């Protein structure tokens, strides 16, 4: 119901030039792996493995769709609440995924970055993440950002802590603090704001993802579970974005 209403009103509006150019930065909340597995009578981790395989297909679809930045939500600061088996399985999946995909990502011109708090991750995983970032540093075809142990509130809290340290040390004058200042302390400091945020699995919520950065993003909630999310579905959503009217608080004369 909610999704239809959003889509209909966007379609009725006159597309804005910003939207007609297509989204430069798409962020995806990859949700529904657990339900996908459960529907097949399999453990949740089976769904996470199927979901991980989808990422490459969506990354590869980006250049043709002129999507320069793709950010995917892989593990939230709240996902530690899950069973030890699921969390350990996910951490092992991340290690295996990075090891297996590093060469292909490098060769396909993908620059990979991670956002989120690395402190709680194991040393081996952190090492693989650092290595992947370094190896792909010179790439510019697609910028893939993986949000791992990421939560917006956690990110903003960490940013404010660093900002306060700079004020206390005399490196920053509180009078100079504005929106741009805070942006520079966020994990996403080198990325443009998302133009389009997609969430799969039918849930119409943000779950602590890029709250500051998506203040003016367009949203698309689709019922498809993440392991079933194909490049054609992705392309359909990206092209639908072109018909939206982004006003950023302004009004047409
Ligand atoms: C998203 O799928 C992946 C992670 C949060 C790690 P879920 O595991 O949340 O799948 P559902 O929502 O339970 O189906
Ligand atoms: C959001 O999905 C996090 C990721 C996709 C990694 P969740 O499944 O954790 O979100 P909730 O619990 O449904 O809000
Ligand atoms: Mg979920």
Tab-separated table of N, CA and C in Angstrom, residues 164-253:
chain	number	residue	atom	x	y	z
A	164	UNK	N	34.627	16.722	19.218
A	164	UNK	CA	34.829	17.286	20.567
A	164	UNK	C	36.309	17.227	20.959
A	165	UNK	N	36.994	16.149	20.562
A	165	UNK	CA	38.431	16.048	20.853
A	165	UNK	C	39.196	17.179	20.159
A	166	UNK	N	38.810	17.472	18.921
A	166	UNK	CA	39.476	18.555	18.184
A	166	UNK	C	39.199	19.914	18.822
A	167	UNK	N	37.988	20.095	19.337
A	167	UNK	CA	37.661	21.354	20.027
A	167	UNK	C	38.498	21.457	21.300
A	168	UNK	N	38.531	20.349	22.074
A	168	UNK	CA	39.281	20.353	23.348
A	168	UNK	C	40.770	20.620	23.125
A	169	UNK	N	41.285	20.144	21.990
A	169	UNK	CA	42.721	20.318	21.707
A	169	UNK	C	43.009	21.664	21.031
A	170	UNK	N	41.973	22.440	20.808
A	170	UNK	CA	42.160	23.765	20.202
A	170	UNK	C	42.305	23.739	18.688
A	171	UNK	N	42.024	22.593	18.080
A	171	UNK	CA	42.155	22.505	16.611
A	171	UNK	C	40.901	22.984	15.886
A	172	UNK	N	39.817	23.118	16.614
A	172	UNK	CA	38.547	23.505	15.994
A	172	UNK	C	37.820	24.493	16.902
A	173	UNK	N	37.320	25.562	16.275
A	173	UNK	CA	36.567	26.570	17.025
A	173	UNK	C	35.083	26.195	16.966
A	174	UNK	N	34.404	26.027	18.111
A	174	UNK	CA	32.973	25.654	18.081
A	174	UNK	C	32.144	26.600	17.211
A	175	UNK	N	32.575	27.857	17.103
A	175	UNK	CA	31.826	28.827	16.294
A	175	UNK	C	31.851	28.458	14.806
A	176	UNK	N	32.825	27.649	14.416
A	176	UNK	CA	32.947	27.257	13.000
A	176	UNK	C	32.185	25.978	12.661
A	177	UNK	N	31.575	25.352	13.665
A	177	UNK	CA	30.910	24.073	13.406
A	177	UNK	C	29.580	24.295	12.691
A	178	UNK	N	29.475	23.711	11.500
A	178	UNK	CA	28.212	23.754	10.755
A	178	UNK	C	27.946	22.374	10.145
A	179	UNK	N	26.970	22.261	9.277
A	179	UNK	CA	26.621	20.957	8.689
A	179	UNK	C	27.814	20.331	7.965
A	180	UNK	N	28.532	21.180	7.255
A	180	UNK	CA	29.676	20.687	6.480
A	180	UNK	C	30.771	20.131	7.387
A	181	UNK	N	30.949	20.775	8.551
A	181	UNK	CA	31.973	20.312	9.497
A	181	UNK	C	31.646	18.890	9.941
A	182	UNK	N	30.409	18.684	10.366
A	182	UNK	CA	30.044	17.356	10.864
A	182	UNK	C	30.188	16.309	9.758
A	183	UNK	N	29.793	16.672	8.540
A	183	UNK	CA	29.904	15.748	7.405
A	183	UNK	C	31.329	15.220	7.259
A	184	UNK	N	32.300	16.092	7.548
A	184	UNK	CA	33.710	15.705	7.392
A	184	UNK	C	34.186	14.708	8.443
A	185	UNK	N	33.423	14.545	9.509
A	185	UNK	CA	33.807	13.598	10.561
A	185	UNK	C	33.102	12.245	10.391
A	186	UNK	N	32.200	12.165	9.433
A	186	UNK	CA	31.444	10.915	9.238
A	186	UNK	C	32.277	9.900	8.446
A	187	UNK	N	31.915	8.619	8.568
A	187	UNK	CA	32.619	7.560	7.813
A	187	UNK	C	32.500	7.801	6.314
A	188	UNK	N	31.426	8.479	5.906
A	188	UNK	CA	31.112	8.672	4.489
A	188	UNK	C	31.722	9.956	3.920
A	189	UNK	N	32.685	10.549	4.630
A	189	UNK	CA	33.152	11.901	4.258
A	189	UNK	C	33.553	12.069	2.794
A	190	UNK	N	34.035	11.015	2.152
A	190	UNK	CA	34.458	11.178	0.751
A	190	UNK	C	33.334	10.850	-0.248
A	191	UNK	N	32.174	10.458	0.242
A	191	UNK	CA	31.089	10.040	-0.662
A	191	UNK	C	30.037	11.131	-0.840
A	192	UNK	N	29.430	11.207	-2.032
A	192	UNK	CA	28.284	12.112	-2.164
A	192	UNK	C	27.094	11.503	-1.408
A	193	UNK	N	26.091	12.302	-1.105
A	193	UNK	CA	24.897	11.760	-0.433
A	193	UNK	C	24.157	10.807	-1.370
A	194	UNK	N	23.490	9.773	-0.823
A	194	UNK	CA	22.712	8.891	-1.703
A	194	UNK	C	21.560	9.662	-2.357
A	195	UNK	N	21.334	9.376	-3.635
A	195	UNK	CA	20.186	9.963	-4.333
A	195	UNK	C	18.971	9.056	-4.175
A	196	UNK	N	19.233	7.770	-4.091
A	196	UNK	CA	18.161	6.773	-4.057
A	196	UNK	C	18.523	5.695	-3.043
A	197	UNK	N	17.583	5.395	-2.150
A	197	UNK	CA	17.776	4.306	-1.188
A	197	UNK	C	16.731	3.233	-1.477
A	198	UNK	N	17.205	2.009	-1.691
A	198	UNK	CA	16.309	0.894	-1.990
A	198	UNK	C	16.317	-0.045	-0.791
A	199	UNK	N	15.147	-0.500	-0.355
A	199	UNK	CA	15.113	-1.569	0.651
A	199	UNK	C	14.308	-2.734	0.094
A	200	UNK	N	14.871	-3.913	0.179
A	200	UNK	CA	14.159	-5.109	-0.281
A	200	UNK	C	13.391	-5.729	0.889
A	201	UNK	N	12.579	-6.711	0.584
A	201	UNK	CA	11.867	-7.580	1.546
A	201	UNK	C	10.555	-7.028	2.092
A	202	UNK	N	10.109	-5.897	1.588
A	202	UNK	CA	8.787	-5.398	1.963
A	202	UNK	C	8.723	-4.556	3.218
A	203	UNK	N	9.834	-4.433	3.948
A	203	UNK	CA	9.817	-3.591	5.156
A	203	UNK	C	10.022	-2.139	4.745
A	204	UNK	N	9.158	-1.251	5.257
A	204	UNK	CA	9.302	0.168	4.912
A	204	UNK	C	9.912	0.915	6.096
A	205	UNK	N	11.159	0.579	6.411
A	205	UNK	CA	11.867	1.318	7.466
A	205	UNK	C	13.345	1.427	7.110
A	206	UNK	N	14.038	2.295	7.847
A	206	UNK	CA	15.421	2.635	7.518
A	206	UNK	C	16.430	1.843	8.348
A	207	UNK	N	16.008	1.388	9.527
A	207	UNK	CA	16.863	0.566	10.397
A	207	UNK	C	18.261	1.153	10.594
A	208	UNK	N	18.308	2.467	10.869
A	208	UNK	CA	19.570	3.104	11.285
A	208	UNK	C	20.624	3.175	10.165
A	209	UNK	N	20.167	3.323	8.920
A	209	UNK	CA	21.082	3.347	7.767
A	209	UNK	C	21.185	4.754	7.189
A	210	UNK	N	22.373	5.334	7.163
A	210	UNK	CA	22.652	6.610	6.495
A	210	UNK	C	21.602	7.694	6.766
A	211	UNK	N	21.261	7.865	8.038
A	211	UNK	CA	20.180	8.806	8.394
A	211	UNK	C	20.514	10.248	8.003
A	212	UNK	N	21.713	10.665	8.313
A	212	UNK	CA	22.139	12.047	8.006
A	212	UNK	C	22.267	12.225	6.494
A	213	UNK	N	22.918	11.249	5.863
A	213	UNK	CA	23.262	11.356	4.440
A	213	UNK	C	22.034	11.264	3.534
A	214	UNK	N	20.976	10.607	3.984
A	214	UNK	CA	19.805	10.372	3.123
A	214	UNK	C	18.677	11.357	3.386
A	215	UNK	N	19.017	12.482	4.012
A	215	UNK	CA	17.983	13.461	4.376
A	215	UNK	C	17.092	13.824	3.187
A	216	UNK	N	17.686	13.877	1.981
A	216	UNK	CA	16.895	14.232	0.792
A	216	UNK	C	16.916	13.149	-0.286
A	217	UNK	N	17.219	11.912	0.138
A	217	UNK	CA	17.217	10.810	-0.840
A	217	UNK	C	15.782	10.457	-1.226
A	218	UNK	N	15.646	9.842	-2.375
A	218	UNK	CA	14.380	9.223	-2.764
A	218	UNK	C	14.415	7.788	-2.242
A	219	UNK	N	13.254	7.252	-1.873
A	219	UNK	CA	13.206	5.894	-1.314
A	219	UNK	C	12.376	4.973	-2.181
A	220	UNK	N	12.791	3.731	-2.240
A	220	UNK	CA	12.001	2.724	-2.953
A	220	UNK	C	11.990	1.446	-2.103
A	221	UNK	N	10.793	1.030	-1.732
A	221	UNK	CA	10.652	-0.194	-0.940
A	221	UNK	C	10.053	-1.273	-1.835
A	222	UNK	N	10.772	-2.361	-1.999
A	222	UNK	CA	10.268	-3.421	-2.881
A	222	UNK	C	10.053	-4.708	-2.082
A	223	UNK	N	9.079	-5.497	-2.509
A	223	UNK	CA	8.744	-6.722	-1.782
A	223	UNK	C	9.757	-7.849	-1.990
A	224	UNK	N	10.476	-7.824	-3.098
A	224	UNK	CA	11.440	-8.892	-3.417
A	224	UNK	C	12.417	-9.119	-2.266
A	225	UNK	N	12.685	-10.375	-1.949
A	225	UNK	CA	13.694	-10.682	-0.929
A	225	UNK	C	15.072	-10.536	-1.575
A	226	UNK	N	16.061	-10.108	-0.799
A	226	UNK	CA	17.358	-9.773	-1.404
A	226	UNK	C	17.947	-10.883	-2.292
A	227	UNK	N	17.919	-12.162	-1.908
A	227	UNK	CA	18.525	-13.167	-2.803
A	227	UNK	C	17.819	-13.300	-4.160
A	228	UNK	N	16.608	-12.744	-4.281
A	228	UNK	CA	15.883	-12.780	-5.564
A	228	UNK	C	16.003	-11.465	-6.332
A	229	UNK	N	16.777	-10.534	-5.807
A	229	UNK	CA	16.856	-9.191	-6.396
A	229	UNK	C	17.831	-9.211	-7.583
A	230	UNK	N	17.298	-9.167	-8.794
A	230	UNK	CA	18.133	-9.277	-9.996
A	230	UNK	C	18.557	-7.909	-10.527
A	231	UNK	N	19.475	-7.940	-11.485
A	231	UNK	CA	19.906	-6.676	-12.099
A	231	UNK	C	18.761	-6.032	-12.884
A	232	UNK	N	17.823	-6.832	-13.386
A	232	UNK	CA	16.685	-6.252	-14.109
A	232	UNK	C	15.760	-5.477	-13.161
A	233	UNK	N	15.552	-6.035	-11.976
A	233	UNK	CA	14.720	-5.306	-10.985
A	233	UNK	C	15.440	-4.012	-10.617
A	234	UNK	N	16.735	-4.111	-10.417
A	234	UNK	CA	17.551	-2.938	-10.071
A	234	UNK	C	17.449	-1.884	-11.180
A	235	UNK	N	17.615	-2.333	-12.425
A	235	UNK	CA	17.562	-1.399	-13.562
A	235	UNK	C	16.187	-0.729	-13.646
A	236	UNK	N	15.135	-1.478	-13.360
A	236	UNK	CA	13.776	-0.921	-13.399
A	236	UNK	C	13.603	0.194	-12.371
A	237	UNK	N	14.141	-0.024	-11.178
A	237	UNK	CA	14.016	0.990	-10.111
A	237	UNK	C	14.847	2.220	-10.464
A	238	UNK	N	16.050	1.981	-10.971
A	238	UNK	CA	16.933	3.103	-11.326
A	238	UNK	C	16.293	3.947	-12.433
A	239	UNK	N	15.670	3.290	-13.415
A	239	UNK	CA	15.070	4.093	-14.484
A	239	UNK	C	13.801	4.800	-13.984
A	240	UNK	N	13.083	4.190	-13.051
A	240	UNK	CA	11.889	4.844	-12.479
A	240	UNK	C	12.236	6.103	-11.710
A	241	UNK	N	13.430	6.134	-11.154
A	241	UNK	CA	13.898	7.306	-10.392
A	241	UNK	C	13.899	8.553	-11.275
A	242	UNK	N	14.187	8.361	-12.573
A	242	UNK	CA	14.273	9.484	-13.513
A	242	UNK	C	12.970	10.256	-13.661
A	243	UNK	N	11.855	9.668	-13.233
A	243	UNK	CA	10.579	10.359	-13.364
A	243	UNK	C	10.189	11.138	-12.120
A	244	UNK	N	11.029	11.140	-11.133
A	244	UNK	CA	10.663	11.805	-9.873
A	244	UNK	C	10.953	13.310	-9.889
A	245	UNK	N	10.270	14.001	-9.030
A	245	UNK	CA	10.468	15.448	-8.919
A	245	UNK	C	11.160	15.742	-7.596
A	246	UNK	N	12.464	15.976	-7.656
A	246	UNK	CA	13.214	16.270	-6.422
A	246	UNK	C	13.206	17.775	-6.205
A	247	UNK	N	12.633	18.193	-5.095
A	247	UNK	CA	12.480	19.641	-4.887
A	247	UNK	C	13.411	20.210	-3.826
A	248	UNK	N	13.967	19.379	-2.965
A	248	UNK	CA	14.893	19.819	-1.917
A	248	UNK	C	14.340	20.997	-1.105
A	249	UNK	N	13.066	20.982	-0.872
A	249	UNK	CA	12.461	22.033	-0.059
A	249	UNK	C	12.034	23.258	-0.843
A	250	UNK	N	12.446	23.342	-2.105
A	250	UNK	CA	12.074	24.505	-2.916
A	250	UNK	C	10.689	24.321	-3.533
A	251	UNK	N	10.249	25.311	-4.293
A	251	UNK	CA	8.965	25.205	-4.975
A	251	UNK	C	9.095	25.803	-6.358
A	252	UNK	N	8.361	25.208	-7.319
A	252	UNK	CA	8.440	25.746	-8.682
A	252	UNK	C	7.638	27.034	-8.776
A	253	UNK	N	8.163	28.019	-9.511
A	253	UNK	CA	7.435	29.288	-9.599
A	253	UNK	C	6.100	29.113	-10.318
